[in-house]
Coordinates of C-alpha atoms in Angstrom, one line a residue:
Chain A
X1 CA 0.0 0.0 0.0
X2 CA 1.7 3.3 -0.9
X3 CA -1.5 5.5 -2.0
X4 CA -4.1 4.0 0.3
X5 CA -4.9 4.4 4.2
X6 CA -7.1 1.7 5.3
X7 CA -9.9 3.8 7.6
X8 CA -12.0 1.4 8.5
X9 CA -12.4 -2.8 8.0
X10 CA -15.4 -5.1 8.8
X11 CA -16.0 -8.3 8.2
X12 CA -18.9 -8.9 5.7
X13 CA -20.2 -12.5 4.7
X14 CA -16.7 -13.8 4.7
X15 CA -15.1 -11.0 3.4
X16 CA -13.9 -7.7 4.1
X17 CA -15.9 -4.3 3.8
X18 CA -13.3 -1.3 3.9
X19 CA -13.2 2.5 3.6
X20 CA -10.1 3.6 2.5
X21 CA -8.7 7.5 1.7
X22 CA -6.0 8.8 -0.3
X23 CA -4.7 12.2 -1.8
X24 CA -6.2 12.7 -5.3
X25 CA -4.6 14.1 -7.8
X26 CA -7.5 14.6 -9.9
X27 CA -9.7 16.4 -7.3
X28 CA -6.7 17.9 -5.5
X29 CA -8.3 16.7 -2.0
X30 CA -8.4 13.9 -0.3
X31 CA -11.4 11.2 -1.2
X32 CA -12.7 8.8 0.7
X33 CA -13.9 4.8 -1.1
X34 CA -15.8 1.6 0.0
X35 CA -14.7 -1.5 -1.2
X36 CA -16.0 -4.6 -0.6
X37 CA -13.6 -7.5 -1.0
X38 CA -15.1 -11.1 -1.2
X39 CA -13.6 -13.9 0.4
X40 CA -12.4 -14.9 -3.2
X41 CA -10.4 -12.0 -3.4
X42 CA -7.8 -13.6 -0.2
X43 CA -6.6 -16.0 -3.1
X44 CA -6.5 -14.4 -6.3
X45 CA -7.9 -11.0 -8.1
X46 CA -11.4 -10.5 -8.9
X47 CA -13.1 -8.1 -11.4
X48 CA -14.5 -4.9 -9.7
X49 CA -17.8 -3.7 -9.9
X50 CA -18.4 0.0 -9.7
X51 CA -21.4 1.6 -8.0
X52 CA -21.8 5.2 -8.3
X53 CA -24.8 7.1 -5.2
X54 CA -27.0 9.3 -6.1
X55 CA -27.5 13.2 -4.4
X56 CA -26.9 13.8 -0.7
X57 CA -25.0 10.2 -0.5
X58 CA -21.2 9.6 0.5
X59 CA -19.6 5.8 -0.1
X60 CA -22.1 4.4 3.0
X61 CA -25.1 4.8 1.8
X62 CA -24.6 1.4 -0.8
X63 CA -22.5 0.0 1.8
X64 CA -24.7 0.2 4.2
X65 CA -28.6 -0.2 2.7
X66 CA -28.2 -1.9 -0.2
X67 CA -27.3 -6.0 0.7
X68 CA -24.8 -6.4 -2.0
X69 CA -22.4 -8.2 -0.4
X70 CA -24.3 -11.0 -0.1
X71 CA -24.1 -11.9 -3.8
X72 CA -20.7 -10.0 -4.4
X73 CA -19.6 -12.8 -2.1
X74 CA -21.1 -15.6 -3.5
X75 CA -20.1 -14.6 -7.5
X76 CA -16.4 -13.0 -6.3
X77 CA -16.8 -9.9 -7.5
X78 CA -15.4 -7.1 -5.3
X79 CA -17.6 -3.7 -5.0
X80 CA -15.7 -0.4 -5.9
X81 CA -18.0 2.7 -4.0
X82 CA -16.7 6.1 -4.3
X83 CA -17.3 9.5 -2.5
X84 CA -20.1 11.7 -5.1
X85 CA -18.1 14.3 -4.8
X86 CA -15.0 16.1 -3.9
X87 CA -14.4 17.1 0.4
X88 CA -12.7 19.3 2.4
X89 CA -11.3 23.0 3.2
X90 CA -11.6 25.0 0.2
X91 CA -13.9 22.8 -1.5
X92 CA -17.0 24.9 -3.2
X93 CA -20.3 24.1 -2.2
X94 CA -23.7 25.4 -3.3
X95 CA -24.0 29.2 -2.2
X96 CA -28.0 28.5 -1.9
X97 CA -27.4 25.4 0.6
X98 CA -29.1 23.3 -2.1
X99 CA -28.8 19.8 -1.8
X100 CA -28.5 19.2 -6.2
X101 CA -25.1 21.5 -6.4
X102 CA -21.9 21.3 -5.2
X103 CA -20.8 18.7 -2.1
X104 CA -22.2 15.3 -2.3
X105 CA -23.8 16.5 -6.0
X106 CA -20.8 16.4 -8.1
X107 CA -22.7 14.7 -11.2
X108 CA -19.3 13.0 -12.1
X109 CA -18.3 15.9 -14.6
X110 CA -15.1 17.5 -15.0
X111 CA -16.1 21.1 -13.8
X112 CA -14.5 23.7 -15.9
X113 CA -15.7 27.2 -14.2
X114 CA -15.0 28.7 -11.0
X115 CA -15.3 28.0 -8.2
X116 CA -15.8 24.6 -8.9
X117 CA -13.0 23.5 -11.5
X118 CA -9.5 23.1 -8.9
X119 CA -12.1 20.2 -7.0
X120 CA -15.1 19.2 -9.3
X121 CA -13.3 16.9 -11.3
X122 CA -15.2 13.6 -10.8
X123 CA -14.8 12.3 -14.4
X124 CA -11.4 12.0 -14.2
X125 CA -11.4 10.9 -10.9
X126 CA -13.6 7.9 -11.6
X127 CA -12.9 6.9 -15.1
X128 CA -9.2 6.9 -14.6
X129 CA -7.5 7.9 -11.3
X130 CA -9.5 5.8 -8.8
X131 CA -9.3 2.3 -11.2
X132 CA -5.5 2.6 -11.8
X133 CA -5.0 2.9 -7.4
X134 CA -7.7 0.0 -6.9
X135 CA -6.4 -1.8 -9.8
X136 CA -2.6 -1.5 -8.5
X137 CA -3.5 -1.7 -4.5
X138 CA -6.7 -4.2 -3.7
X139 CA -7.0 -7.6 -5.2
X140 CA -9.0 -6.4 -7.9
X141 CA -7.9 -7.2 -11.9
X142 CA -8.8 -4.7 -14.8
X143 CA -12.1 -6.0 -15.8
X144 CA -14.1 -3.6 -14.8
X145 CA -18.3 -2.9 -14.6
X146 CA -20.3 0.0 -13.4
X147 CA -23.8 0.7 -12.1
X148 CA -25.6 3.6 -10.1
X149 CA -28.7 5.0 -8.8
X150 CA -30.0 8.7 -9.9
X151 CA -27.4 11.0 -10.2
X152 CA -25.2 8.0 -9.9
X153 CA -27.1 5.8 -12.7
X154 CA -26.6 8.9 -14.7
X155 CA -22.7 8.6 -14.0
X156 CA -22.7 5.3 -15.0
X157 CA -24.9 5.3 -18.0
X158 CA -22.5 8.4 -19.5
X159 CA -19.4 7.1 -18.2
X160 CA -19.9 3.5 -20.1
X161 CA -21.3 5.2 -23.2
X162 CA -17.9 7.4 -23.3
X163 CA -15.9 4.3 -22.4
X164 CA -17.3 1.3 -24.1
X165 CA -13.7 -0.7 -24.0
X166 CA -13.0 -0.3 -20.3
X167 CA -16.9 -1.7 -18.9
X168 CA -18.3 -5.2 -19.5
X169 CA -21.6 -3.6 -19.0
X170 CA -23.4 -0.9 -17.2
X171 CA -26.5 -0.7 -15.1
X172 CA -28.8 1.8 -13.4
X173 CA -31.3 2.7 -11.0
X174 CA -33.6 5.2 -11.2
X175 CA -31.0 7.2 -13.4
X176 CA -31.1 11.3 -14.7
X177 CA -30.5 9.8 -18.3
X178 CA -30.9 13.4 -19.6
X179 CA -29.4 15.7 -17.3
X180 CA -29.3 19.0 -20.3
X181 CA -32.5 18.6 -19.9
X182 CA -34.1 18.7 -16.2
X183 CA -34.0 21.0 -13.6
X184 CA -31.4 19.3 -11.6
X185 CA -29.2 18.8 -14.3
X186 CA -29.6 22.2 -16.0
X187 CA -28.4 23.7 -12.5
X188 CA -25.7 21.4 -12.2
X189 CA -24.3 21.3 -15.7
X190 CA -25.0 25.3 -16.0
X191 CA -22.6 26.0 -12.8
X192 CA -19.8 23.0 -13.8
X193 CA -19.3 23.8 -17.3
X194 CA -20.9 27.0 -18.0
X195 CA -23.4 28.2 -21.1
X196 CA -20.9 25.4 -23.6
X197 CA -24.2 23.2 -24.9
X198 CA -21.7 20.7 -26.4
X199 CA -19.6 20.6 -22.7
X200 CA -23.4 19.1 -21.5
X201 CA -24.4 16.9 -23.9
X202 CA -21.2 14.8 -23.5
X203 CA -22.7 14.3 -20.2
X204 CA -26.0 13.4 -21.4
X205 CA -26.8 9.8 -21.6
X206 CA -29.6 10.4 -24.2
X207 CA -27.2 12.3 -26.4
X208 CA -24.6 9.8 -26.0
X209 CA -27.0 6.7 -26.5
X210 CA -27.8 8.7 -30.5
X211 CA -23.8 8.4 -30.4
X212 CA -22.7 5.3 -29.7
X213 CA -21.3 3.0 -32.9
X214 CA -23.8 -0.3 -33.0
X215 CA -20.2 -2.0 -31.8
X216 CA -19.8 -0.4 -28.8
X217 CA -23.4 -0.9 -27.4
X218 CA -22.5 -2.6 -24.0
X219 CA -25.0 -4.2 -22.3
X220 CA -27.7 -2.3 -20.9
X221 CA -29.9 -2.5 -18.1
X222 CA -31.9 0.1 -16.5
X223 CA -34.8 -0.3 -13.2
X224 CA -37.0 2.7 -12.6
X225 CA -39.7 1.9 -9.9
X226 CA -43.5 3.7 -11.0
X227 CA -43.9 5.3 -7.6
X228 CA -41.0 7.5 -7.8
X229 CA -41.2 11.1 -6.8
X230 CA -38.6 11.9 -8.8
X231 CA -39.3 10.8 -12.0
X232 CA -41.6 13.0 -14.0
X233 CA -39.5 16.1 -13.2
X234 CA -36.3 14.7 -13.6
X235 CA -35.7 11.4 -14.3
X236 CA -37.8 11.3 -17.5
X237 CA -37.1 7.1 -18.2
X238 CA -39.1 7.5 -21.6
X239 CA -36.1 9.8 -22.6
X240 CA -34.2 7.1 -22.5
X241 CA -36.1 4.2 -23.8
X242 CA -37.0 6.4 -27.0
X243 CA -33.1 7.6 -28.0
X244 CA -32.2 3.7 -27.1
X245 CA -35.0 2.8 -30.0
X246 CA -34.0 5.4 -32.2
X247 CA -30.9 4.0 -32.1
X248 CA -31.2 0.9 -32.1
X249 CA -29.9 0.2 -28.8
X250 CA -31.3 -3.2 -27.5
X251 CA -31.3 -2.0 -23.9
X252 CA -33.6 -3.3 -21.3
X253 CA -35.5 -0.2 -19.3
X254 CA -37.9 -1.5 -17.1
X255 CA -41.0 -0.1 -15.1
X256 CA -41.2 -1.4 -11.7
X257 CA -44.8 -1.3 -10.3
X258 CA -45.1 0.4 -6.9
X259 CA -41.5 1.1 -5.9
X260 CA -40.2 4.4 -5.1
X261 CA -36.9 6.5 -5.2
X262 CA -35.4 4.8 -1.8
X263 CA -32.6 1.7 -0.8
X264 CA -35.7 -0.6 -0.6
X265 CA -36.0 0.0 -4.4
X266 CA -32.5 -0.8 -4.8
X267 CA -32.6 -4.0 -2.4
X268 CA -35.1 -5.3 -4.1
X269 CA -33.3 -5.6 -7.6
X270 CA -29.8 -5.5 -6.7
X271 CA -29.2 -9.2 -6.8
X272 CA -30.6 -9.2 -10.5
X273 CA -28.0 -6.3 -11.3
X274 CA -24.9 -7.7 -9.7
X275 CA -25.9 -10.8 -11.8
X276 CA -25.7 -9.2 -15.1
X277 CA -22.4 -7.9 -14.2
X278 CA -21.9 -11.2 -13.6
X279 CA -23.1 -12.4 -17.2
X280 CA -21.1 -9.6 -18.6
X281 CA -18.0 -10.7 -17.0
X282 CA -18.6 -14.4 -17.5
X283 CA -18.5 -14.9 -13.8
X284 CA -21.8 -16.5 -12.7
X285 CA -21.6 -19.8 -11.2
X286 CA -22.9 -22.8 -13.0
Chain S
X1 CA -57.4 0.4 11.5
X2 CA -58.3 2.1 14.8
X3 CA -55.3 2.2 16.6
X4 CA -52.7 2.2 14.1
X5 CA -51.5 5.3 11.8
X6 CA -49.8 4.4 9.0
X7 CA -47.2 7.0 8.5
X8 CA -44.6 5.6 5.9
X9 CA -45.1 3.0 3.3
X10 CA -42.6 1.7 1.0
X11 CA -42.6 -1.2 -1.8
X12 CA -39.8 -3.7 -1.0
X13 CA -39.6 -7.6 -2.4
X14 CA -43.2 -7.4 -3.7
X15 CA -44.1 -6.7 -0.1
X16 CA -44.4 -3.4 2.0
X17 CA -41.8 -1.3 4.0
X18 CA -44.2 0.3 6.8
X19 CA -44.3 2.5 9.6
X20 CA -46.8 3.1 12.1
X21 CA -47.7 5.1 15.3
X22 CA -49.9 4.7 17.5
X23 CA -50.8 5.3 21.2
X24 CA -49.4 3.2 23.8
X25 CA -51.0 2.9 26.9
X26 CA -48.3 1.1 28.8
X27 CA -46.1 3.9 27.3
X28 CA -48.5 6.3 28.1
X29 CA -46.6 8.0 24.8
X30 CA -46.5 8.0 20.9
X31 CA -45.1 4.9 20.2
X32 CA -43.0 4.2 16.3
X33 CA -42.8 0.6 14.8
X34 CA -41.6 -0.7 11.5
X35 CA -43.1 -3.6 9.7
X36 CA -42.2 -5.8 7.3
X37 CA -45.3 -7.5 5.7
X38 CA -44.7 -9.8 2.9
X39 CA -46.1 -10.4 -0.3
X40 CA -47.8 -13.3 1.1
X41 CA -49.8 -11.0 3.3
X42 CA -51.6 -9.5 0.7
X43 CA -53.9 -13.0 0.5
X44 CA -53.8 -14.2 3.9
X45 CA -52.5 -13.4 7.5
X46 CA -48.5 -14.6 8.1
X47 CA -46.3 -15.4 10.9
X48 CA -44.6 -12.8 13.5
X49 CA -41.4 -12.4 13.9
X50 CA -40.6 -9.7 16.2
X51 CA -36.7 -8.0 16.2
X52 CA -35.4 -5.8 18.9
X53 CA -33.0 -3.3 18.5
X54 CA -29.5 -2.1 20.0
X55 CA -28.5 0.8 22.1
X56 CA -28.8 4.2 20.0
X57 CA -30.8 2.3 17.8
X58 CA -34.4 3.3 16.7
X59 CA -36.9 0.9 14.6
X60 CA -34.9 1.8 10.9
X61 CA -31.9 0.7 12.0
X62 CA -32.8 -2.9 11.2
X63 CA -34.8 -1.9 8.5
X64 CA -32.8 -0.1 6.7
X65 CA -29.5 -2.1 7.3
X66 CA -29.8 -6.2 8.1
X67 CA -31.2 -6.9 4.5
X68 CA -33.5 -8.8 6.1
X69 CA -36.6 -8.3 3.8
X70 CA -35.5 -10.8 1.3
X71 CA -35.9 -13.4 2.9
X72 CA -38.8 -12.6 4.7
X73 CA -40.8 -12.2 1.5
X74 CA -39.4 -15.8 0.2
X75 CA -40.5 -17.4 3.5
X76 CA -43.8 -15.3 4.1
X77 CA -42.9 -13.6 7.3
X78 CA -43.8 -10.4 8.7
X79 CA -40.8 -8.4 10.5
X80 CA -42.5 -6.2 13.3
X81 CA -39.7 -3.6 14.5
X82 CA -40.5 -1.8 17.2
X83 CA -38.6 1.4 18.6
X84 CA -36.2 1.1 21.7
X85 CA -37.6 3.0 24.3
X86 CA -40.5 5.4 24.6
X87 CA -39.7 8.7 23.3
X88 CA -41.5 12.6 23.4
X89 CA -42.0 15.3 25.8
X90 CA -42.1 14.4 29.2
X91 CA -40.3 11.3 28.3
X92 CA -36.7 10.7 30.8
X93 CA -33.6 10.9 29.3
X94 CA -30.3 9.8 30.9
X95 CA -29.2 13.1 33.1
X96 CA -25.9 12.6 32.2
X97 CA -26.5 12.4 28.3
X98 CA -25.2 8.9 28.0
X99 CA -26.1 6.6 25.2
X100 CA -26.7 3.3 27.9
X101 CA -29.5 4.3 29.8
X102 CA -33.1 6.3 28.7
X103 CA -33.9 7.2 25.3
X104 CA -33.0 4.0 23.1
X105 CA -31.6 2.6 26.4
X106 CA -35.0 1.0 27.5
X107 CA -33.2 -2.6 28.3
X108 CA -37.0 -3.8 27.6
X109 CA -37.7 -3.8 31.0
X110 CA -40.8 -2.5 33.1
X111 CA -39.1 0.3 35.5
X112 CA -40.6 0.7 38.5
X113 CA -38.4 3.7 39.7
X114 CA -38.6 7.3 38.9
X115 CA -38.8 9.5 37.3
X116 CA -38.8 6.4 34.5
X117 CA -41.8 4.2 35.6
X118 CA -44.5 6.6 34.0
X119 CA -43.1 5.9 30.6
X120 CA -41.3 3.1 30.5
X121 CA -42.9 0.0 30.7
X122 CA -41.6 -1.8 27.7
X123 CA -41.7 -5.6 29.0
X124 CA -45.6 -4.8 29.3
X125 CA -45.2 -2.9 25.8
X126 CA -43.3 -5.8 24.0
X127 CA -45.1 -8.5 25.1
X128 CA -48.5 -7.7 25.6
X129 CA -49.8 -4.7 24.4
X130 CA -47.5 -4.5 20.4
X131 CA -48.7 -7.9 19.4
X132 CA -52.5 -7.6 20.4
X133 CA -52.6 -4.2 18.5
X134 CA -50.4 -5.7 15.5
X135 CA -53.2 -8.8 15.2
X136 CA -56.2 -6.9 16.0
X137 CA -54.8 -4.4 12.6
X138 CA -52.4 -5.9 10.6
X139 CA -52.5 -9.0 8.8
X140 CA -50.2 -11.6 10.8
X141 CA -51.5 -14.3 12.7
X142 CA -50.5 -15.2 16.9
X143 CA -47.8 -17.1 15.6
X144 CA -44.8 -15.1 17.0
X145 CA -40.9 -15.9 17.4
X146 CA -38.7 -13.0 18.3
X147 CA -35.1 -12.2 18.1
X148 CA -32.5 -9.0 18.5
X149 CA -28.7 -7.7 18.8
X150 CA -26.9 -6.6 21.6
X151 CA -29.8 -5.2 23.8
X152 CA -32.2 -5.9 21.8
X153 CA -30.6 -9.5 22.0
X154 CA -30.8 -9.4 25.7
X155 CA -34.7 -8.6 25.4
X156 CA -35.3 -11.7 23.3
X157 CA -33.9 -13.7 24.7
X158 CA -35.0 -12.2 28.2
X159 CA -38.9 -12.2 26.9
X160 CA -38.8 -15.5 25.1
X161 CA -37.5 -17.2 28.4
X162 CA -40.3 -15.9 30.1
X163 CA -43.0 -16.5 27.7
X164 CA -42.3 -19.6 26.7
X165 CA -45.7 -20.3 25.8
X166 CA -45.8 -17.5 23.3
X167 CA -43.1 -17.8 21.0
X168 CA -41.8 -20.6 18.8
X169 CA -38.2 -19.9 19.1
X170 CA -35.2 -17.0 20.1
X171 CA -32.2 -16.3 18.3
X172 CA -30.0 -13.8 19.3
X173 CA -26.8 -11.5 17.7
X174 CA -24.1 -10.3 20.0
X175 CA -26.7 -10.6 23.0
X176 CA -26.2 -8.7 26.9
X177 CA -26.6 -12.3 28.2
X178 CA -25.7 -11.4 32.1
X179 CA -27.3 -7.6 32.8
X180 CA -27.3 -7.8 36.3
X181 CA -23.3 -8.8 35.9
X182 CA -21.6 -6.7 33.5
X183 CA -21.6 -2.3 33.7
X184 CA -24.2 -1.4 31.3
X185 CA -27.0 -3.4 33.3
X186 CA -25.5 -2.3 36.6
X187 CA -26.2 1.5 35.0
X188 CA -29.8 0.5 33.6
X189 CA -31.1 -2.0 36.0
X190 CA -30.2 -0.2 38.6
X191 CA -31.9 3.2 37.3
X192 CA -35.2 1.4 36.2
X193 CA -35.3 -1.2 39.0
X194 CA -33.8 0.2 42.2
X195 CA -31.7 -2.1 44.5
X196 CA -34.0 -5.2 44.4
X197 CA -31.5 -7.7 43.1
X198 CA -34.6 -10.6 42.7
X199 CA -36.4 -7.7 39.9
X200 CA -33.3 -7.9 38.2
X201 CA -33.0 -11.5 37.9
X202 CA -36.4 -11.6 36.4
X203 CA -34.7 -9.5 33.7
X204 CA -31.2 -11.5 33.1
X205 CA -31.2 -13.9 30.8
X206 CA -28.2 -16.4 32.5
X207 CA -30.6 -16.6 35.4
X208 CA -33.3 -16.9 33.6
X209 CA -32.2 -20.0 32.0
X210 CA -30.8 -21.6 35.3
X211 CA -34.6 -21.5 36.1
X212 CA -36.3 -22.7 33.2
X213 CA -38.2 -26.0 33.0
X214 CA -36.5 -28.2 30.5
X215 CA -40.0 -28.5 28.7
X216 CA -39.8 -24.8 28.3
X217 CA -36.6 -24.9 26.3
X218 CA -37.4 -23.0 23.1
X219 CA -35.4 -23.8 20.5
X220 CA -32.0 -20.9 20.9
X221 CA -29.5 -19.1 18.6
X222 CA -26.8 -16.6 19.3
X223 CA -24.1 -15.7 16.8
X224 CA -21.3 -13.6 18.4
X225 CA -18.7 -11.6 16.7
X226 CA -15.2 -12.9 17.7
X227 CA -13.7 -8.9 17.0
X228 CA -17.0 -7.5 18.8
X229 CA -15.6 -4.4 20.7
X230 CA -18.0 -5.3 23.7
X231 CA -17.8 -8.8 24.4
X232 CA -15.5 -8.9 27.1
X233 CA -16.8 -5.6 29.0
X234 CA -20.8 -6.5 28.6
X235 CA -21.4 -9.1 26.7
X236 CA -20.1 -12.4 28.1
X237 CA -21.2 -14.9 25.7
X238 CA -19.4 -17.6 28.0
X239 CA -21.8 -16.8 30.5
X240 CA -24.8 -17.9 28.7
X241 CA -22.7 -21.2 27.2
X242 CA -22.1 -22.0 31.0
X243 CA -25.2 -21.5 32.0
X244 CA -27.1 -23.5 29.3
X245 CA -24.7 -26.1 29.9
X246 CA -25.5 -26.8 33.4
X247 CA -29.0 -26.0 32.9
X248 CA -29.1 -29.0 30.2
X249 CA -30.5 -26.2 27.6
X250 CA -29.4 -27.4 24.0
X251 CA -28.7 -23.8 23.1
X252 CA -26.8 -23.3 19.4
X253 CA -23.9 -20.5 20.4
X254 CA -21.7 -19.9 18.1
X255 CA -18.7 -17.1 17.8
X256 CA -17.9 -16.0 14.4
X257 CA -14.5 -15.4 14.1
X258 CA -13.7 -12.1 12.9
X259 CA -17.0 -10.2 13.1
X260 CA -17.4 -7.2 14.8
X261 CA -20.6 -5.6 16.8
X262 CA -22.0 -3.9 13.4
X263 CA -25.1 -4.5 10.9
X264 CA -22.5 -5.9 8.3
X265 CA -22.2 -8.7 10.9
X266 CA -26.3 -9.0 11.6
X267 CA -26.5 -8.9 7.8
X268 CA -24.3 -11.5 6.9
X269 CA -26.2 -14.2 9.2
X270 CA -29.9 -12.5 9.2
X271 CA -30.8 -14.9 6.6
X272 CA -29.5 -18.3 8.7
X273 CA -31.7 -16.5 11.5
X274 CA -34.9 -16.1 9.6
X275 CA -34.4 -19.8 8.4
X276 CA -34.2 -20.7 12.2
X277 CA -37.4 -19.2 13.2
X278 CA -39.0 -20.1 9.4
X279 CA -38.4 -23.7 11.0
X280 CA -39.9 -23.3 14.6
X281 CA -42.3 -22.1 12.7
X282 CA -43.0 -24.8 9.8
X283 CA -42.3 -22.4 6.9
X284 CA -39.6 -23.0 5.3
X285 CA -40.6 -23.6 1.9
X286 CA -39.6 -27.3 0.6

């Protein structure tokens, strides 16, 4: 270990759930991770699955509400959970105390206006500085997947549609798939990267899905539960389904009857996500 | 409903996430439960099974964090989650702001000192007045089995010793097997109870089993945490394997080697647990 400080360990279904920090060069503060390791991981790497929280959360929310472990252990695959945003002294935060802008609402962009841009850089930080530390420090190999929830399914979404080589597959709950065009995102993307309509829609899943080469469409799954509070304003699902059959994308978006925005939502499913990472990664058991 | 107020309800493993409040007369206060009612409920009345919470804890802890749901809704159990203590204005608190005695600090116990005996009388709560409002409103049958961590392992195991009659087994995580030996009972007891050292024998669980009639002898889990931060101060697991051993009570007691005192411990066996009582029960499915 020469990057990492091991904060915190537990023991987790025969394996290990830790919280680690380190100095990042990307945000230019120090972050704080989750990992879960399975008991697999004590005798050999094991791909790493990547879960990006939604608004308001830090690495604990996953860690703590969501009962992934359970089948991370059983299939070997460890859980990567970062921080949603940069932390610390001198890092900007919403002037109007809003909870959609600025700490813990980074929307995994790579700010470049002030005050935000010496901190806000979350794209970086995720797609390339925090895989190459796990990657060279925890038992984990280079395959890599990602999934989310809300701001965090819209991370993932954009971040395997930019990507394509570098995720088996990418997943999402209750995800902003079209962030230039919602109230949260408009706020968000208006303050990281200015008036620059082509900065946003490389952060816009729906743009990105009318994008993507037929060769580089990754598998796809998406859960959005019917009851959610969220969705007419700013999740807008049907965005998404319509720009995947536009496309030609053969992703699977489904309605989920009754649930709402919350962990139970995410409970409920995440076994059938963390299985098609599995699928993706070839590493369900026979 | 008459008694009950449904105050939250949440979509979870085809089943519903709820919490109620309702008037307590042996609280003489607004009393908070969660419950956990399965799919199955929606057709015909389930099982019981009641889980009682730690120190600090309130009824989401468990809820939220033990993943517990899942198998619930497989097996067709309700989860009934009450709080820890009674709670409001004119409710005690602990005049020297610990976390071990008053609010969430109830030790489940009927106090019969002030100025805690107006409000808390949560023996009298637990095991009379919850489960004859929760089958008078909700649909779950009198079929009950209870368990709980840390205090909340002491009450089960406390209540289900002393109402054999009413529940079809205990199990216990990282239980307060020996109140009246160890310093957090000393503190509670002894606020609640006064001096009389026979009312707290009624309310200690190594006693209790010294005393039990070997047709009485529910069937009994505990898991303990080998890494559990309170185990030598409070817990005293040994305690509890003495005692069943000279009381001829074929208790399962098992340490875990490497767990700690946490939910990522509670979650990682919650599902052997459920399985336990599913089978006391007759409901594990073929």
């Amino acid at each position: 270990m020469t990057q990492l400080n091991l904060a915190e360990s537990k023991h987790c279904f025969g394996g290990q759930q830790n919280r680690y920090t380190h100095t990042s060069a990307s945000t230019n503060c120090t972050m704080t991770f989750s990992a879960y390791l399975p008991p697999q991981a004590q005798s050999a790497p094991v791909p790493a699955l990547y879960w990006l929280s939604g608004l308001t959360c830090t690495d604990e929310n996953f860690s703590t509400k969501a009962g992934a472990q359970r089948v991370a252990a059983e299939l070997g695959v460890a859980l990567i959970i970062p921080d949603t945003s940069p932390r610390g002294d001198g890092v900007a935060d919403d002037p109007d105390g809003g909870y959609d802008l600025g700490l813990a609402a980074s929307f995994y962009v790579d700010a470049t206006q002030e005050p935000w841009k010496p901190h806000y850089q979350m794209y970086s930080y995720i797609t390339d500085e925090l895989p190459r530390i796990v990657e060279a420090e925890l038992p984990v190999t280079d395959q890599r997947s990602i999934f989310g929830h809300s701001m965090g399914g819209h991370g993932a979404l954009m971040i395997a549609l930019r990507n394509p080589a570098r995720y088996a597959a990418v997943s999402a709950f209750s995800p902003i798939v079209n962030p230039a065009g919602v109230p949260w995102g408009h706020k968000a993307l208006g303050a990281y990267l200015g008036d620059d309509e082509a900065a946003w829609a490389n952060y816009d899943t729906v743009t990105l899905v009318g994008r993507a080469e037929a060769a580089d469409h990754l598998p796809m799954l998406v859960d959005q539960g019917s009851a959610d509070q969220f969705l007419e304003d700013h999740l807008k699902t049907d965005r998404l389904a319509t720009a995947c059959r536009e496309a030609g994308y053969d992703a699977e978006i489904r309605m989920q009857p009754g649930y709402d925005h919350s962990y139970y939502f995410i409970a409920s499913f995440v076994e059938e996500h963390i299985r098609f990472h599995a699928d993706a990664m070839d590493l369900n058991a026979a």
